[in-house]
Short mmCIF file of C-alpha atoms in Angstrom, two decimals:
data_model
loop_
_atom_site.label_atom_id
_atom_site.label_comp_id
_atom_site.label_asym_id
_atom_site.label_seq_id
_atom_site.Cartn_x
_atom_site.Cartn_y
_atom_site.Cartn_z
CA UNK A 23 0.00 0.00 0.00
CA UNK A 24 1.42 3.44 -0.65
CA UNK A 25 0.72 6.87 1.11
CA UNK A 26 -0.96 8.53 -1.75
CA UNK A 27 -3.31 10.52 -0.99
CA UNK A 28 -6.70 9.74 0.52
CA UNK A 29 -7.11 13.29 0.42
CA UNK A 30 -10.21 15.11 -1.55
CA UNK A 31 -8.99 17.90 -3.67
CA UNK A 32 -9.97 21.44 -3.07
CA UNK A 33 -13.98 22.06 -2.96
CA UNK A 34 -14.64 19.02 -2.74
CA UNK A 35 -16.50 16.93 0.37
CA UNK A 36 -14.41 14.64 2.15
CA UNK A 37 -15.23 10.87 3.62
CA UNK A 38 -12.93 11.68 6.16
CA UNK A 39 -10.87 15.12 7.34
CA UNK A 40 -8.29 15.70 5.39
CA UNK A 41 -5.71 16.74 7.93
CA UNK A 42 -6.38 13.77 9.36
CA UNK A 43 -5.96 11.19 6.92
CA UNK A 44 -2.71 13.25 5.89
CA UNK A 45 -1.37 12.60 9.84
CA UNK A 46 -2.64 8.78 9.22
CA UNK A 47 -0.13 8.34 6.16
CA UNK A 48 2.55 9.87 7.55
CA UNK A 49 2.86 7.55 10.17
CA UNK A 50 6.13 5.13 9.56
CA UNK A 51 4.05 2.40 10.76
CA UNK A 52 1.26 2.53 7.77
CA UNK A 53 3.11 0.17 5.36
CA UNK A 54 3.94 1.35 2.02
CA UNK A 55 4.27 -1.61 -0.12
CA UNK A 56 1.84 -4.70 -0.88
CA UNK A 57 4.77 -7.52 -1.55
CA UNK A 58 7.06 -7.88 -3.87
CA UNK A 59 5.46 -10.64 -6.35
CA UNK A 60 2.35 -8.08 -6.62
CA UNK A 61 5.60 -5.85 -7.97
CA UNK A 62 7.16 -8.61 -10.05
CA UNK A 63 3.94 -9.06 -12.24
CA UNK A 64 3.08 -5.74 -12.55
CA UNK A 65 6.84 -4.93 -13.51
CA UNK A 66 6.31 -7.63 -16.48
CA UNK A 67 3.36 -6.61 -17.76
CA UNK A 68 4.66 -3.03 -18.07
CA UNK A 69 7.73 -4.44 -19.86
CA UNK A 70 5.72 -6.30 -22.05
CA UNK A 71 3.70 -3.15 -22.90
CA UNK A 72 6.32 -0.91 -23.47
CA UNK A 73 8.70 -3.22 -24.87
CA UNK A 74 12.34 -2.38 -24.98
CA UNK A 75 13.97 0.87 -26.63
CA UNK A 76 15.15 0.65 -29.80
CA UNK A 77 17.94 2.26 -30.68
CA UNK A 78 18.02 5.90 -32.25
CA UNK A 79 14.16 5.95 -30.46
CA UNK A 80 13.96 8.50 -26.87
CA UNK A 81 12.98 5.97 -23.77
CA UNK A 82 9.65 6.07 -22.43
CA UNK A 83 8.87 7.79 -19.57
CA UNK A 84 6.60 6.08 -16.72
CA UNK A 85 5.24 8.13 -13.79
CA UNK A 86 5.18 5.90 -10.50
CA UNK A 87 1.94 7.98 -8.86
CA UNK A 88 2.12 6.98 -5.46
CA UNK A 89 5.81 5.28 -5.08
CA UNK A 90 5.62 5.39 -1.64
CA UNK A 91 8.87 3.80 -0.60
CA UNK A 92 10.24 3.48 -4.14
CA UNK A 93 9.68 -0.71 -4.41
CA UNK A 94 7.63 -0.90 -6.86
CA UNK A 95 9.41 1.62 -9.44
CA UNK A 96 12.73 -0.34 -8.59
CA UNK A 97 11.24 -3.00 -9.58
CA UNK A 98 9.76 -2.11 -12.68
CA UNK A 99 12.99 0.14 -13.47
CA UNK A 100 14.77 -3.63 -13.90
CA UNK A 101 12.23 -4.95 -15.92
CA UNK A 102 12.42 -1.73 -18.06
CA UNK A 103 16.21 -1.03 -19.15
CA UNK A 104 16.56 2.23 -20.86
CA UNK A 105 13.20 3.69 -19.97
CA UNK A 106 13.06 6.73 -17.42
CA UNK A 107 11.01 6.14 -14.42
CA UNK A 108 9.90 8.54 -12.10
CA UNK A 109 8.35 8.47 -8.52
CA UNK A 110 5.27 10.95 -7.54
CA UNK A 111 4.24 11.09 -4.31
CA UNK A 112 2.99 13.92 -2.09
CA UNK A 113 4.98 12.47 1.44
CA UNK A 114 8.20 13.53 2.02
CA UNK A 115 9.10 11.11 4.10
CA UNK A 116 8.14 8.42 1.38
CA UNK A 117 9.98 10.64 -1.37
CA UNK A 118 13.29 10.46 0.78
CA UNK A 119 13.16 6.68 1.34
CA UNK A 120 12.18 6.47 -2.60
CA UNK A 121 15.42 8.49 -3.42
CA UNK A 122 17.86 5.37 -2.02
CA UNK A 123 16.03 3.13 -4.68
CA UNK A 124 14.94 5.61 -7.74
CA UNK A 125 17.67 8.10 -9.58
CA UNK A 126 14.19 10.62 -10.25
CA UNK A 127 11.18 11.90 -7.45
CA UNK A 128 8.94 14.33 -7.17
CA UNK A 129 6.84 15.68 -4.63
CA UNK A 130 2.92 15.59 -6.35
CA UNK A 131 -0.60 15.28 -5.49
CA UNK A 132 -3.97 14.04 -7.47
CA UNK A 133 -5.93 16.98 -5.84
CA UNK A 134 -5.10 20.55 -5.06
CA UNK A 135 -4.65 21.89 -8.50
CA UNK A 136 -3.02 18.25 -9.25
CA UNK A 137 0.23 16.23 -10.74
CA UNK A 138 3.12 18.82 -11.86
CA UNK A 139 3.65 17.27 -15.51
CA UNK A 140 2.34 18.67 -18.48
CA UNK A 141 -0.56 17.16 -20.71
CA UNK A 142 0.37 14.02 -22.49
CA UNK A 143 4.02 13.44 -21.06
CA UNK A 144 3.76 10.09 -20.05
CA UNK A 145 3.95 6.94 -22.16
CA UNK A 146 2.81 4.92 -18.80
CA UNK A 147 1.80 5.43 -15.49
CA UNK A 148 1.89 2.52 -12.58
CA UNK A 149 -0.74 3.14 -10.16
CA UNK A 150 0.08 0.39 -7.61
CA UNK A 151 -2.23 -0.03 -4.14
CA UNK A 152 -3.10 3.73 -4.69
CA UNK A 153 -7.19 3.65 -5.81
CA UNK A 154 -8.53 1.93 -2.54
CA UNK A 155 -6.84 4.78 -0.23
CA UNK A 156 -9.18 7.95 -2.46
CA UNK A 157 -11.75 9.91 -1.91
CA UNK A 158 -12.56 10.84 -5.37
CA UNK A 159 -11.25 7.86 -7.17
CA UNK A 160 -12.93 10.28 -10.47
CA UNK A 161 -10.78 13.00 -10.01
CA UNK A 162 -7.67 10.91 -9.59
CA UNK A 163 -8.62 9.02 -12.72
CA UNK A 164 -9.00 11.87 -15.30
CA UNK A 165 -5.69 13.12 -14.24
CA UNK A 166 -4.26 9.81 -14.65
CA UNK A 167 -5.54 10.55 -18.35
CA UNK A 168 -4.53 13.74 -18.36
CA UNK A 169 -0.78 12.74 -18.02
CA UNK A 170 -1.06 10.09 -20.14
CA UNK A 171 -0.37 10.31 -24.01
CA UNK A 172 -3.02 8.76 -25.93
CA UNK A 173 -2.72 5.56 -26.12
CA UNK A 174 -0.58 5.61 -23.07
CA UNK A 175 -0.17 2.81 -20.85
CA UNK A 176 -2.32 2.64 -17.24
CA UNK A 177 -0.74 -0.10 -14.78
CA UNK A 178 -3.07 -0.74 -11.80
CA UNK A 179 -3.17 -2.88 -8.95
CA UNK A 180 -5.30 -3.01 -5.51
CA UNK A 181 -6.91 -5.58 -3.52
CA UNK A 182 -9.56 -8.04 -4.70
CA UNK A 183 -13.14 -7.43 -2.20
CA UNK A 184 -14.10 -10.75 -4.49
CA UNK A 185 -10.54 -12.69 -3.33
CA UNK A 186 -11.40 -16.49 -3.12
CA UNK A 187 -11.06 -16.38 1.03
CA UNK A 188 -13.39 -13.15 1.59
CA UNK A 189 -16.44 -15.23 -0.73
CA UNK A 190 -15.99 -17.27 2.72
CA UNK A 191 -15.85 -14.89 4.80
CA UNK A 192 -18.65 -13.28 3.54
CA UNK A 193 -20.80 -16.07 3.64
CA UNK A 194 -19.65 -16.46 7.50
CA UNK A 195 -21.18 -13.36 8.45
CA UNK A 196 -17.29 -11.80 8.76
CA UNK A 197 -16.14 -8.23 7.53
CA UNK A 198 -13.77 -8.92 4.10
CA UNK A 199 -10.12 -8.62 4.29
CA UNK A 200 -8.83 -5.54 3.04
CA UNK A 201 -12.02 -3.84 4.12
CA UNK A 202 -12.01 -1.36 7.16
CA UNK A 203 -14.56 0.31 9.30
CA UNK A 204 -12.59 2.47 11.33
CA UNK A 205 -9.27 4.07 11.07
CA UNK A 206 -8.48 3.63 14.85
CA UNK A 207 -8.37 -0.07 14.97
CA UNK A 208 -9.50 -3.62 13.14
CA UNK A 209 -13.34 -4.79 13.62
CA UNK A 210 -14.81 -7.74 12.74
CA UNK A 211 -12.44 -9.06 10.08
CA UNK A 212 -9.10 -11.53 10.52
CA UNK A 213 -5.49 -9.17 10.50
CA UNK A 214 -4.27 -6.46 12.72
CA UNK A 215 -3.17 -3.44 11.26
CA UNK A 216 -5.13 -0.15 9.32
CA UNK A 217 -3.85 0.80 6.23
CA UNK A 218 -6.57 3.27 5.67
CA UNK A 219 -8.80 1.83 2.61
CA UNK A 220 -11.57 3.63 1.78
CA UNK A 221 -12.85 1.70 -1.14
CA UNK A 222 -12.64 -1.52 -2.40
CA UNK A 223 -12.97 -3.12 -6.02
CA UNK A 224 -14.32 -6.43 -7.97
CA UNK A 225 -12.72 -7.20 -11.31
CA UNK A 226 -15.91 -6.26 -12.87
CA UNK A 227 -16.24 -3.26 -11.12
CA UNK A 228 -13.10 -1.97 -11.56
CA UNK A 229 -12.96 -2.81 -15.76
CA UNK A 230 -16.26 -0.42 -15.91
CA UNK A 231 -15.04 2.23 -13.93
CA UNK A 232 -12.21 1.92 -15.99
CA UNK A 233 -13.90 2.20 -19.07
CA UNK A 234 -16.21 4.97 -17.67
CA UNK A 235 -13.45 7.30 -17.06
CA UNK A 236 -11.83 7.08 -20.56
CA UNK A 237 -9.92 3.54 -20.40
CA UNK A 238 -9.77 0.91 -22.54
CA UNK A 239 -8.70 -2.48 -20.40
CA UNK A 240 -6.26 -4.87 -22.24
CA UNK A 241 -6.14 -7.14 -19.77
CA UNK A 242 -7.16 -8.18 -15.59
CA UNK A 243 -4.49 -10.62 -14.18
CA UNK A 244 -4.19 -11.52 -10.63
CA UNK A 245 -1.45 -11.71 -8.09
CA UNK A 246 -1.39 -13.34 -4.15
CA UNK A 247 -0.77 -11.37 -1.76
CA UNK A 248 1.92 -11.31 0.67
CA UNK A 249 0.03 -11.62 3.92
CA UNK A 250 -1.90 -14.72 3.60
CA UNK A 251 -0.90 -17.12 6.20
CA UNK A 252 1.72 -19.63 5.29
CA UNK A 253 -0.31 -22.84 4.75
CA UNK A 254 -2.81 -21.41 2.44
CA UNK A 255 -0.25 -18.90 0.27
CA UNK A 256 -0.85 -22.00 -2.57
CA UNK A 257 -4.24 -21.64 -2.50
CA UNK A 258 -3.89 -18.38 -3.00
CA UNK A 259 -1.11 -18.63 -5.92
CA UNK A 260 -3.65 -21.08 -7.37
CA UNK A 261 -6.45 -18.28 -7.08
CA UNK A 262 -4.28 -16.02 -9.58
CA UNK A 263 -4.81 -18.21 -12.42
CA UNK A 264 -8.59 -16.72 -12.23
CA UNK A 265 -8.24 -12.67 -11.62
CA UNK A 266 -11.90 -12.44 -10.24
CA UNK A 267 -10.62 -14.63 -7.23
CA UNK A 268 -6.93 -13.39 -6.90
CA UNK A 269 -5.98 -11.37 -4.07
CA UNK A 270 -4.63 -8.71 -5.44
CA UNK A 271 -5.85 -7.20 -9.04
CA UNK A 272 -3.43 -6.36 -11.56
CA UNK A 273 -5.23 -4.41 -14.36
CA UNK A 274 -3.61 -3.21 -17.48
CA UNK A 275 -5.59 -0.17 -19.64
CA UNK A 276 -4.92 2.57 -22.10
CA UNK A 277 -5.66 5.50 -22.43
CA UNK A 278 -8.35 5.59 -25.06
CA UNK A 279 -7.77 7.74 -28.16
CA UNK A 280 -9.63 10.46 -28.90
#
């Protein structure tokens, strides 16, 4: 999970105070990553995407929004030799821990007046555990696209509400993993720590949202996710070979052309 912001932008209402939820992500002890095989596949399908740079051609340029503690764009920076990849986030205590792992950061929010690039400067955009911390998932969207060339590459992951273990849970009567009621503390569901989501996503749900906000989806893939407990982390490998039960939902879009 990153520390991007669960803040509205200007005029708008908040779920939650904003001061507040900025205190809540600066806290060291709100993690800022999701695992590192949730990185792996997303770093492949973005390689796969944007394909290597042929010579005499300028690299691409990929906009991390959200790097939190850099990870994720390290990751996909060795999957993507020769391309320029550069972490957004609006924390600067995620920005300085990004800096040991990524040669370019820069401080940048969704909302109040919004991401310090130009129209159309980015050939792809990674937008990893970011979506289920907003308040105006909209907003944040149509300056994804904004960014974005045409055509441009979206790279999205967050949790699954549909994962194969909260279909149990659900039936049980039992709050869904990933899912929060409070920001003080953990009711009703199994784990032990807030990470502050404030919305949560199907695979079906998120490819029309997608496609609402000016998105064409290429593809849904899953990926497990790093916290399920030891004996059932096959099961839950297993689950990726069918997104709409994975834990963790990769999603790769485009922007769509006008």
């Amino acid at each position: 999970m990153t520390r991007w912001s669960a803040i509205a932008p200007e005029g708008r209402a908040a779920a939650a105070r904003p001061d507040g939820l900025r205190e809540f992500y600066e806290n060291p002890a709100v993690p800022v990553a999701s695992g590192a095989e949730r990185s792996r596949r997303q770093a492949l399908m973005l390689a796969r995407a944007l394909g290597p740079v042929r010579p005499g051609a300028r690299p691409g340029t990929v906009l991390d929004i959200g790097c939190g503690d850099g990870s994720a764009a390290a990751t996909a920076s060795a999957a993507l030799p020769g391309h320029r990849i550069v972490g957004v986030d609006w924390s600067q205590d995620a920005l300085r821990r990004a800096a040991a792992r990524i040669p370019y950061v820069v401080r940048g929010e969704l909302g109040n007046g919004g991401l310090p690039f130009a129209d159309g400067v980015a050939d792809a955009v990674l937008f990893s555990e970011v979506i289920e911390h907003l308040v105006d998932p909209d907003a944040a969207l149509d300056e994804l696209r904004r960014v974005l060339r045409p055509g441009g590459h979206l790279m999205l992951s967050t949790p699954n509400l549909a994962a194969w273990y909260n279909r149990g849970l659900l039936l049980a009567g039992v709050q869904p993993v990933f899912s929060e009621v409070s920001m003080r503390g953990i009711h009703g569901r199994p784990g032990t720590q807030v990470v502050g989501h404030l919305r949560l996503y199907t695979a079906r749900a998120l490819r029309g949202f997608l496609a609402a906000c000016g998105f064409e989806v290429v593809r849904i893939a899953g990926a497990p996710y790093h916290d399920v407990p030891r004996p059932l982390r096959p099961l839950d490998r297993a689950a990726c070979h069918l997104p709409s039960l994975a834990s963790i939902l990769l999603v790769h879009a485009r922007r769509r052309r006008e």
